[in-house]
Tab-separated table of C-alpha atoms in Angstrom:
chain	number	residue	atom	x	y	z
I	269	UNK	CA	1.179	-29.270	3.882
I	270	UNK	CA	0.314	-26.703	6.558
I	271	UNK	CA	-2.867	-24.644	6.245
I	272	UNK	CA	-3.004	-20.870	6.329
I	273	UNK	CA	-6.217	-18.883	6.755
I	274	UNK	CA	-5.783	-15.380	5.377
I	275	UNK	CA	-8.014	-12.519	6.500
I	276	UNK	CA	-7.930	-9.936	3.702
I	277	UNK	CA	-11.130	-7.839	3.641
I	278	UNK	CA	-10.148	-6.217	0.361
I	279	UNK	CA	-9.253	-8.848	-2.231
I	280	UNK	CA	-9.612	-9.110	-6.023
I	281	UNK	CA	-11.574	-7.979	-7.863
I	282	UNK	CA	-11.559	-5.147	-5.291
I	283	UNK	CA	-8.877	-2.710	-6.450
I	284	UNK	CA	-7.374	-1.708	-3.089
I	285	UNK	CA	-3.718	-1.105	-2.299
I	286	UNK	CA	-3.608	-3.310	0.795
I	287	UNK	CA	-4.504	-6.565	-0.976
I	288	UNK	CA	-1.382	-6.733	-3.144
I	289	UNK	CA	0.765	-8.483	-0.524
I	290	UNK	CA	-1.587	-11.466	-0.541
I	291	UNK	CA	-2.428	-11.319	-4.235
I	292	UNK	CA	1.201	-11.580	-5.276
I	293	UNK	CA	2.093	-14.154	-2.601
I	294	UNK	CA	-0.653	-16.702	-3.233
I	295	UNK	CA	1.020	-18.250	-6.303
I	296	UNK	CA	4.060	-19.134	-4.159
I	297	UNK	CA	2.888	-20.107	-0.677
I	298	UNK	CA	2.485	-23.753	-1.735
I	299	UNK	CA	6.119	-23.795	-2.887
I	300	UNK	CA	7.090	-23.271	0.731
I	301	UNK	CA	4.697	-25.745	2.309
I	302	UNK	CA	1.602	-23.641	2.967
I	303	UNK	CA	-1.863	-24.237	1.523
I	304	UNK	CA	-3.942	-21.052	1.706
I	305	UNK	CA	-7.558	-19.970	1.911
I	306	UNK	CA	-8.754	-16.353	1.936
I	307	UNK	CA	-11.715	-14.697	3.647
I	308	UNK	CA	-12.706	-11.431	1.960
I	309	UNK	CA	-15.649	-9.035	1.985
I	310	UNK	CA	-18.103	-9.280	-0.875
I	311	UNK	CA	-17.283	-6.386	-3.233
I	312	UNK	CA	-20.818	-5.016	-3.195
I	313	UNK	CA	-20.433	-4.110	0.481
I	314	UNK	CA	-17.424	-1.866	-0.163
I	315	UNK	CA	-17.164	1.469	-1.946
I	316	UNK	CA	-13.851	0.574	-3.620
I	317	UNK	CA	-13.793	0.149	-7.381
I	318	UNK	CA	-13.268	-3.320	-8.818
I	319	UNK	CA	-10.931	-4.563	-11.523
I	320	UNK	CA	-11.880	-7.955	-12.934
I	321	UNK	CA	-8.440	-8.361	-14.531
I	322	UNK	CA	-6.964	-8.758	-11.039
I	323	UNK	CA	-8.631	-12.170	-10.856
I	324	UNK	CA	-6.316	-13.397	-13.608
I	325	UNK	CA	-3.394	-13.237	-11.171
I	326	UNK	CA	-5.078	-15.467	-8.554
I	327	UNK	CA	-4.318	-19.217	-8.761
I	328	UNK	CA	-7.453	-21.160	-9.682
I	329	UNK	CA	-7.064	-23.622	-6.810
I	330	UNK	CA	-7.195	-20.996	-4.047
I	331	UNK	CA	-10.386	-21.255	-2.011
I	332	UNK	CA	-11.971	-17.845	-1.487
I	333	UNK	CA	-14.599	-17.289	1.218
I	334	UNK	CA	-16.784	-14.181	1.092
I	335	UNK	CA	-18.547	-12.454	3.966
I	336	UNK	CA	-21.126	-9.717	4.040
I	337	UNK	CA	-21.089	-6.404	5.897
I	338	UNK	CA	-23.762	-4.112	7.224
I	339	UNK	CA	-24.992	-1.810	4.480
I	340	UNK	CA	-23.229	1.536	4.607
I	341	UNK	CA	-26.433	3.216	3.470
I	342	UNK	CA	-27.856	2.538	6.922
I	343	UNK	CA	-24.779	2.531	9.149
I	344	UNK	CA	-23.601	5.903	7.839
I	345	UNK	CA	-26.677	7.430	9.481
I	346	UNK	CA	-24.996	6.757	12.830
I	347	UNK	CA	-21.546	7.750	11.569
I	348	UNK	CA	-20.315	4.193	10.970
I	349	UNK	CA	-18.786	3.941	7.512
I	350	UNK	CA	-15.677	1.809	8.073
I	351	UNK	CA	-15.943	-1.496	6.230
I	352	UNK	CA	-13.811	-3.118	8.942
I	353	UNK	CA	-16.401	-2.283	11.594
I	354	UNK	CA	-19.332	-3.029	9.308
I	355	UNK	CA	-17.973	-6.505	8.526
I	356	UNK	CA	-16.738	-7.426	12.014
I	357	UNK	CA	-19.830	-9.370	13.074
I	358	UNK	CA	-19.968	-11.263	9.786
I	359	UNK	CA	-16.275	-12.190	9.995
I	360	UNK	CA	-16.819	-13.352	13.565
I	361	UNK	CA	-19.760	-15.568	12.686
I	362	UNK	CA	-18.425	-16.992	9.397
I	363	UNK	CA	-14.877	-17.742	10.528
I	364	UNK	CA	-16.138	-19.323	13.742
I	365	UNK	CA	-17.976	-21.888	11.638
I	366	UNK	CA	-14.996	-22.295	9.339
I	367	UNK	CA	-12.629	-23.011	12.224
I	368	UNK	CA	-15.062	-25.467	13.797
I	369	UNK	CA	-15.128	-27.641	10.696
I	370	UNK	CA	-11.607	-27.171	9.275
I	371	UNK	CA	-8.082	-27.437	10.585
I	372	UNK	CA	-5.814	-24.434	10.137
I	373	UNK	CA	-2.305	-24.062	11.504
I	374	UNK	CA	-2.129	-20.266	11.372
I	375	UNK	CA	-4.297	-17.194	10.795
I	376	UNK	CA	-2.737	-14.332	8.834
I	377	UNK	CA	-4.237	-10.828	8.889
I	378	UNK	CA	-2.978	-8.825	5.919
I	379	UNK	CA	-4.985	-5.623	5.666
I	380	UNK	CA	-5.105	-1.974	6.636
I	381	UNK	CA	-8.680	-2.537	7.833
I	382	UNK	CA	-7.147	-3.098	11.247
I	383	UNK	CA	-10.226	-3.421	13.507
I	384	UNK	CA	-10.834	-6.882	11.992
I	385	UNK	CA	-7.564	-7.984	13.623
I	386	UNK	CA	-9.094	-7.952	17.105
I	387	UNK	CA	-10.813	-11.225	16.184
I	388	UNK	CA	-7.404	-12.906	16.182
I	389	UNK	CA	-7.260	-12.750	19.968
I	390	UNK	CA	-10.670	-14.420	20.271
I	391	UNK	CA	-9.947	-17.141	17.709
I	392	UNK	CA	-6.618	-17.874	19.343
I	393	UNK	CA	-8.249	-18.311	22.732
I	394	UNK	CA	-11.159	-20.385	21.471
I	395	UNK	CA	-9.509	-22.513	18.762
I	396	UNK	CA	-5.868	-22.465	19.935
I	397	UNK	CA	-4.668	-21.120	16.572
I	398	UNK	CA	-1.792	-18.591	16.518
I	399	UNK	CA	-2.015	-15.515	14.349
I	400	UNK	CA	0.255	-13.068	12.523
I	401	UNK	CA	-0.542	-9.439	11.680
I	402	UNK	CA	0.864	-7.655	8.628
I	403	UNK	CA	1.408	-3.992	9.546
I	404	UNK	CA	1.330	-2.292	6.156
I	405	UNK	CA	0.650	1.058	7.834
I	406	UNK	CA	0.637	2.254	11.427
I	407	UNK	CA	-2.607	1.391	13.221
I	408	UNK	CA	-2.642	3.718	16.234
I	409	UNK	CA	-0.426	6.735	15.556
I	410	UNK	CA	0.155	10.191	17.020
I	411	UNK	CA	1.363	11.552	13.675
I	412	UNK	CA	-1.696	13.747	13.009
I	413	UNK	CA	-2.037	15.076	16.573
I	414	UNK	CA	0.225	18.017	15.806
I	415	UNK	CA	-1.340	18.698	12.414
I	416	UNK	CA	-4.018	21.335	11.824
I	417	UNK	CA	-7.536	19.986	11.574
I	418	UNK	CA	-7.587	20.625	7.824
I	419	UNK	CA	-4.795	18.077	7.377
I	420	UNK	CA	-6.288	15.422	9.639
I	421	UNK	CA	-8.223	12.493	8.146
I	422	UNK	CA	-11.992	12.508	8.235
I	423	UNK	CA	-13.408	11.624	11.687
I	424	UNK	CA	-9.908	11.670	13.149
I	425	UNK	CA	-11.105	12.393	16.700
I	426	UNK	CA	-13.181	9.211	16.722
I	427	UNK	CA	-10.751	6.958	14.834
I	428	UNK	CA	-7.790	8.013	16.981
I	429	UNK	CA	-9.575	6.973	20.167
I	430	UNK	CA	-11.013	3.816	18.651
I	431	UNK	CA	-7.589	2.732	17.383
I	432	UNK	CA	-6.026	3.432	20.768
I	433	UNK	CA	-8.551	1.059	22.329
I	434	UNK	CA	-8.572	-1.698	19.682
I	435	UNK	CA	-4.876	-1.951	18.841
I	436	UNK	CA	-3.761	-3.517	22.159
I	437	UNK	CA	-6.538	-6.129	21.958
I	438	UNK	CA	-5.067	-7.457	18.723
I	439	UNK	CA	-1.365	-6.801	19.192
I	440	UNK	CA	-0.843	-8.081	22.746
I	441	UNK	CA	-1.949	-11.592	21.772
I	442	UNK	CA	-0.272	-11.713	18.356
I	443	UNK	CA	2.244	-14.471	17.714
I	444	UNK	CA	4.121	-12.733	14.916
I	445	UNK	CA	4.424	-9.430	13.074
I	446	UNK	CA	5.264	-8.626	9.481
I	447	UNK	CA	5.730	-5.034	8.372
I	448	UNK	CA	6.956	-2.913	5.492
I	449	UNK	CA	8.868	-0.766	7.991
I	450	UNK	CA	11.171	-1.566	10.894
I	451	UNK	CA	9.794	1.543	12.612
I	452	UNK	CA	6.292	0.059	12.843
I	453	UNK	CA	7.539	-3.110	14.525
I	454	UNK	CA	9.850	-1.227	16.877
I	455	UNK	CA	7.025	1.094	17.957
I	456	UNK	CA	4.689	-1.817	18.689
I	457	UNK	CA	7.258	-3.792	20.656
I	458	UNK	CA	8.095	-0.692	22.676
I	459	UNK	CA	4.439	0.071	23.325
I	460	UNK	CA	3.607	-3.541	24.241
I	461	UNK	CA	6.611	-5.219	25.945
I	462	UNK	CA	4.665	-8.489	26.142
I	463	UNK	CA	5.338	-9.037	22.420
I	464	UNK	CA	9.017	-8.038	22.530
I	465	UNK	CA	10.200	-11.584	21.795
I	466	UNK	CA	7.668	-12.722	19.195
I	467	UNK	CA	8.970	-13.388	15.659
I	468	UNK	CA	8.903	-10.342	13.393
I	469	UNK	CA	10.182	-9.480	9.944
I	470	UNK	CA	10.405	-6.465	7.645
I	471	UNK	CA	9.183	-7.645	4.252
I	472	UNK	CA	8.385	-5.316	1.384
I	473	UNK	CA	5.716	-5.887	-1.225
I	474	UNK	CA	7.040	-7.977	-4.103
I	475	UNK	CA	6.759	-7.599	-7.847
I	476	UNK	CA	5.250	-10.447	-9.854
I	477	UNK	CA	6.068	-11.134	-13.490
I	478	UNK	CA	2.498	-12.045	-14.425
I	479	UNK	CA	1.404	-8.460	-13.771
I	480	UNK	CA	3.466	-7.141	-16.677
I	481	UNK	CA	2.122	-9.916	-18.891
I	482	UNK	CA	-1.519	-9.224	-18.005
I	483	UNK	CA	-1.036	-5.481	-18.464
I	484	UNK	CA	0.589	-5.920	-21.876
I	485	UNK	CA	-1.979	-8.447	-23.111
I	486	UNK	CA	-4.823	-6.087	-22.233
I	487	UNK	CA	-3.209	-2.773	-23.175
I	488	UNK	CA	-5.689	-2.215	-26.024
I	489	UNK	CA	-8.482	-1.978	-23.425
I	490	UNK	CA	-6.960	0.985	-21.616
I	491	UNK	CA	-7.597	4.611	-22.506
I	492	UNK	CA	-4.456	6.713	-22.725
I	493	UNK	CA	-5.089	9.519	-20.229
I	494	UNK	CA	-1.728	11.197	-20.848
I	495	UNK	CA	-1.235	14.147	-23.192
I	496	UNK	CA	0.016	13.027	-26.635
I	497	UNK	CA	1.715	16.352	-27.377
I	498	UNK	CA	3.456	16.702	-23.997
I	499	UNK	CA	6.290	15.126	-22.095
I	500	UNK	CA	4.423	13.253	-19.401
I	501	UNK	CA	5.975	12.608	-15.987
I	502	UNK	CA	3.728	10.335	-13.934
I	503	UNK	CA	3.152	9.593	-10.268
I	504	UNK	CA	0.525	6.984	-9.338
I	505	UNK	CA	-0.399	6.569	-5.694
I	506	UNK	CA	-1.931	8.291	-2.733
I	507	UNK	CA	-1.591	12.015	-2.180
I	508	UNK	CA	-1.800	13.975	1.046
I	509	UNK	CA	-0.267	17.021	2.653
I	510	UNK	CA	2.493	14.828	4.096
I	511	UNK	CA	3.855	14.538	0.541
I	512	UNK	CA	4.253	18.293	0.168
I	513	UNK	CA	7.801	18.501	1.521
I	514	UNK	CA	8.931	16.094	-1.192
I	515	UNK	CA	6.989	17.927	-3.882
I	516	UNK	CA	8.113	21.451	-2.975
I	517	UNK	CA	11.593	21.076	-4.546
I	518	UNK	CA	9.990	19.505	-7.630
I	519	UNK	CA	7.473	22.309	-8.043
I	520	UNK	CA	10.120	24.901	-7.198
I	521	UNK	CA	12.372	23.533	-9.942
I	522	UNK	CA	9.464	23.411	-12.373
I	523	UNK	CA	8.486	27.011	-11.623
I	524	UNK	CA	12.091	28.084	-12.178
I	525	UNK	CA	12.044	26.308	-15.530
I	526	UNK	CA	8.863	28.027	-16.660
I	527	UNK	CA	10.440	31.397	-15.886
I	528	UNK	CA	13.942	30.797	-17.231
I	529	UNK	CA	13.297	28.347	-20.053
I	530	UNK	CA	9.592	28.408	-20.978
I	531	UNK	CA	10.102	27.001	-24.480
I	532	UNK	CA	11.284	23.739	-22.911
I	533	UNK	CA	9.286	23.507	-19.697
I	534	UNK	CA	5.862	24.311	-21.142
I	535	UNK	CA	5.956	20.918	-22.871
I	536	UNK	CA	5.900	19.076	-19.516
I	537	UNK	CA	2.809	17.715	-17.785
I	538	UNK	CA	3.107	16.326	-14.265
I	539	UNK	CA	0.415	13.711	-13.576
I	540	UNK	CA	-0.663	12.639	-10.085
I	541	UNK	CA	-3.122	9.780	-10.412
I	542	UNK	CA	-5.200	7.935	-7.833
I	543	UNK	CA	-4.361	10.315	-5.005
I	544	UNK	CA	-7.484	9.645	-2.923
I	545	UNK	CA	-8.972	6.534	-1.320
I	546	UNK	CA	-12.451	8.088	-1.535
I	547	UNK	CA	-15.102	6.592	-3.839
I	548	UNK	CA	-14.897	7.687	-7.496
I	549	UNK	CA	-15.714	11.351	-7.939
I	550	UNK	CA	-15.615	12.129	-4.217
I	551	UNK	CA	-11.906	12.558	-3.577
I	552	UNK	CA	-10.426	15.860	-2.432
I	553	UNK	CA	-7.375	17.118	-4.285
I	554	UNK	CA	-4.253	17.444	-2.137
I	555	UNK	CA	-1.571	18.011	-4.783
I	556	UNK	CA	-3.288	20.554	-7.044
I	557	UNK	CA	-3.560	23.193	-4.272
I	558	UNK	CA	0.216	23.098	-3.818
I	559	UNK	CA	0.651	23.496	-7.575
I	560	UNK	CA	-1.675	26.506	-7.383
I	561	UNK	CA	0.587	28.057	-4.746
I	562	UNK	CA	3.526	27.780	-7.144
I	563	UNK	CA	1.575	29.105	-10.107
I	564	UNK	CA	2.039	25.942	-12.173
I	565	UNK	CA	-1.605	24.848	-12.231
I	566	UNK	CA	-1.744	24.393	-16.009
I	567	UNK	CA	1.049	21.838	-15.911
I	568	UNK	CA	-0.029	19.687	-12.936
I	569	UNK	CA	-2.910	17.272	-13.456
I	570	UNK	CA	-4.266	15.607	-10.326
I	571	UNK	CA	-6.759	12.763	-10.805
I	572	UNK	CA	-8.057	11.658	-7.428
I	573	UNK	CA	-9.847	8.534	-8.705
I	574	UNK	CA	-7.888	5.302	-8.699
I	575	UNK	CA	-7.199	3.652	-12.031
I	576	UNK	CA	-7.772	-0.081	-12.458
I	577	UNK	CA	-4.498	-1.730	-11.450
I	578	UNK	CA	-3.368	-2.905	-14.876
I	579	UNK	CA	-4.423	0.382	-16.443
I	580	UNK	CA	-2.102	2.036	-13.928
I	581	UNK	CA	0.776	-0.246	-14.942
I	582	UNK	CA	0.123	0.501	-18.610
I	583	UNK	CA	0.103	4.234	-17.860
I	584	UNK	CA	3.540	3.976	-16.260
I	585	UNK	CA	4.735	2.261	-19.418
I	586	UNK	CA	3.345	5.095	-21.544
I	587	UNK	CA	5.003	7.811	-19.440
I	588	UNK	CA	8.152	9.599	-20.566
I	589	UNK	CA	9.440	9.467	-16.984
I	590	UNK	CA	8.086	8.516	-13.575
I	591	UNK	CA	8.103	10.330	-10.250
I	592	UNK	CA	8.079	8.815	-6.745
I	593	UNK	CA	7.805	10.945	-3.626
I	594	UNK	CA	7.876	10.103	0.065
I	595	UNK	CA	6.084	11.319	3.164
I	596	UNK	CA	7.368	13.785	5.729
I	597	UNK	CA	6.655	11.075	8.315
I	598	UNK	CA	10.120	9.517	8.833
I	599	UNK	CA	8.504	6.161	9.637
I	600	UNK	CA	6.668	5.981	6.338
I	601	UNK	CA	7.973	3.646	3.673
I	602	UNK	CA	6.897	3.523	0.046
I	603	UNK	CA	6.176	-0.189	0.029
I	604	UNK	CA	4.804	-0.275	-3.494
I	605	UNK	CA	7.666	1.233	-5.509
I	606	UNK	CA	8.261	-1.872	-7.618
I	607	UNK	CA	5.821	-1.087	-10.456
I	608	UNK	CA	7.863	2.081	-11.025
I	609	UNK	CA	11.075	0.070	-11.079
I	610	UNK	CA	9.645	-2.620	-13.354
I	611	UNK	CA	8.556	0.078	-15.821
I	612	UNK	CA	12.219	0.709	-16.631
I	613	UNK	CA	11.465	4.408	-17.181
I	614	UNK	CA	13.736	7.294	-16.141
I	615	UNK	CA	12.887	7.746	-12.485
I	616	UNK	CA	12.945	10.857	-10.312
I	617	UNK	CA	12.660	10.020	-6.595
I	618	UNK	CA	12.416	12.462	-3.679
I	619	UNK	CA	12.348	10.956	-0.186
I	620	UNK	CA	13.257	11.803	3.351
I	621	UNK	CA	16.889	11.046	4.101
I	622	UNK	CA	15.914	8.289	6.571
I	623	UNK	CA	13.443	6.495	4.292
I	624	UNK	CA	14.172	2.793	3.744
I	625	UNK	CA	13.110	3.297	0.117
I	626	UNK	CA	16.498	4.937	-0.450
I	627	UNK	CA	18.284	1.621	0.106
I	628	UNK	CA	16.206	-0.227	-2.476
I	629	UNK	CA	16.462	2.561	-5.043
I	630	UNK	CA	20.228	2.842	-4.619
I	631	UNK	CA	20.577	-0.916	-5.089
I	632	UNK	CA	18.475	-0.586	-8.216
I	633	UNK	CA	20.754	2.113	-9.552
I	634	UNK	CA	18.295	5.008	-9.505
I	635	UNK	CA	20.453	7.939	-10.630
I	636	UNK	CA	18.051	10.770	-9.786
I	637	UNK	CA	17.412	10.120	-6.094
I	638	UNK	CA	17.207	13.193	-3.859
I	639	UNK	CA	16.255	14.107	-0.289
I	640	UNK	CA	13.926	16.877	0.759
I	641	UNK	CA	15.409	17.081	4.251
I	642	UNK	CA	19.129	16.923	3.522
I	643	UNK	CA	21.674	19.741	3.812
I	644	UNK	CA	21.848	20.282	0.059
I	645	UNK	CA	19.436	22.313	-2.054
I	646	UNK	CA	18.363	19.809	-4.725
I	647	UNK	CA	16.353	22.253	-6.835
I	648	UNK	CA	18.974	22.564	-9.587
I	649	UNK	CA	19.391	18.788	-9.857
I	650	UNK	CA	15.655	18.336	-10.268
I	651	UNK	CA	15.600	21.239	-12.735
I	652	UNK	CA	18.159	19.396	-14.874
I	653	UNK	CA	16.133	16.169	-14.763
I	654	UNK	CA	12.959	17.971	-15.852
I	655	UNK	CA	14.723	19.883	-18.608
I	656	UNK	CA	16.352	16.750	-20.009
I	657	UNK	CA	13.039	14.879	-19.782
I	658	UNK	CA	11.375	17.656	-21.789
I	659	UNK	CA	14.113	17.547	-24.434
I	660	UNK	CA	14.210	13.740	-24.567
I	661	UNK	CA	17.834	13.830	-23.441
I	662	UNK	CA	17.619	11.559	-20.401
I	663	UNK	CA	19.997	8.645	-20.905
I	664	UNK	CA	18.550	5.154	-21.213
I	665	UNK	CA	18.444	3.901	-17.615
I	666	UNK	CA	21.055	1.316	-16.710
I	667	UNK	CA	19.213	-0.261	-13.815
I	668	UNK	CA	20.422	-3.257	-11.834
I	669	UNK	CA	17.566	-5.578	-12.763
I	670	UNK	CA	18.915	-8.311	-10.490
I	671	UNK	CA	17.511	-6.244	-7.630
I	672	UNK	CA	14.016	-6.951	-8.970
I	673	UNK	CA	14.692	-10.658	-8.401
I	674	UNK	CA	15.799	-9.974	-4.863
I	675	UNK	CA	12.521	-8.219	-4.161
I	676	UNK	CA	10.201	-10.299	-6.319
I	677	UNK	CA	7.029	-11.861	-4.961
I	678	UNK	CA	8.471	-15.362	-4.774
I	679	UNK	CA	11.308	-14.267	-2.522
I	680	UNK	CA	8.999	-12.122	-0.406
I	681	UNK	CA	6.634	-15.105	-0.060
I	682	UNK	CA	9.523	-17.265	1.128
I	683	UNK	CA	10.345	-14.739	3.836
I	684	UNK	CA	6.732	-14.697	5.001
I	685	UNK	CA	6.644	-18.487	5.204
I	686	UNK	CA	9.890	-18.526	7.169
I	687	UNK	CA	8.234	-16.286	9.738
I	688	UNK	CA	5.153	-18.545	9.797
I	689	UNK	CA	7.430	-21.483	10.605
I	690	UNK	CA	9.077	-19.506	13.414
I	691	UNK	CA	5.659	-18.753	14.883
I	692	UNK	CA	4.672	-22.428	14.869
I	693	UNK	CA	7.964	-23.503	16.427
I	694	UNK	CA	7.312	-21.086	19.290
I	695	UNK	CA	3.942	-22.613	20.172
I	696	UNK	CA	3.665	-24.698	23.332
I	697	UNK	CA	3.330	-28.438	22.786
């Protein structure tokens, strides 16, 4: 059995989006010959909410190591809030000791806290252990350079320059890449020709059956935040101005409905939940202002705080229909669309015409899939979906559930392990 050391700063019970790849893969890595250990940050050093139910999905035999981080209360005084930077020294010191006393065949970074990945280069040089990086998002990107300052992330000037410096340290020495998007891998191999021949694979996040079981078994613990007297259409995930192009035809269709058919459309509530990564109560709304522009404020509810993961799954199950939208960044992929698919609810999807999510949704049989950048005005199609949702006239979805098996966590874990094997076979004797 080969040994895999996983670096995942956010890990259960921390309720962060970037830990789901590892969380859903851990039950299956052993099936494919890999014994795993995880090094995470102690939850008290992060400002992400926790969800103790997430621990139920982690196999009991997985060894979890926990490191500290510098206290944000003090580091924020010098403008240093990133948990990746605050934990870097502690990761360095702890994992050094771990690698001195234990044998590992591969190190696997699966996180969007990318600065931690620079340690891979050091550990490879010192301990002769190859490493793989999971690119769930772009690390260094020019996407926001052309955006007005109001649409740029907090401290963008600093983070842009820091990422430009740190990314090559980690990427140039990497032995393998995994990504949710072919674009991310292509960009990195173009930027750093030295890695052009290393193994790489596009692997989406997988769905895991135990999640539905845990959510159902604990459904009595979750407060129903939807409106009992409305038809509730639900989106759960991050917001941002880059989602506006996808939402404009939805809001345009909704506004048309309120004018032309108010008796039907006033019964609809559009929920956008968990739209900010900020600590609870500190998120800025990015969807509600667009709704204000369309004059549909009373029908659009944006909740910036993240729900506990299984509460979110239960909320999708309670919805009358679900909504998925994509970014105006053509390289963006909605890697976490499977909870929507597993819900079995009528699904309205609006993506860019080049999004890889279109392929998965077409395979699944999503009937109401539209593009915000195509040649056709999709407003009337979306209008019809909303009207039928309000009237309860949407047909029972006839989804191709075999697609869920194709993209389930076990199969996605197998693909990861195949890449791990490729990496090891490429190492010098």
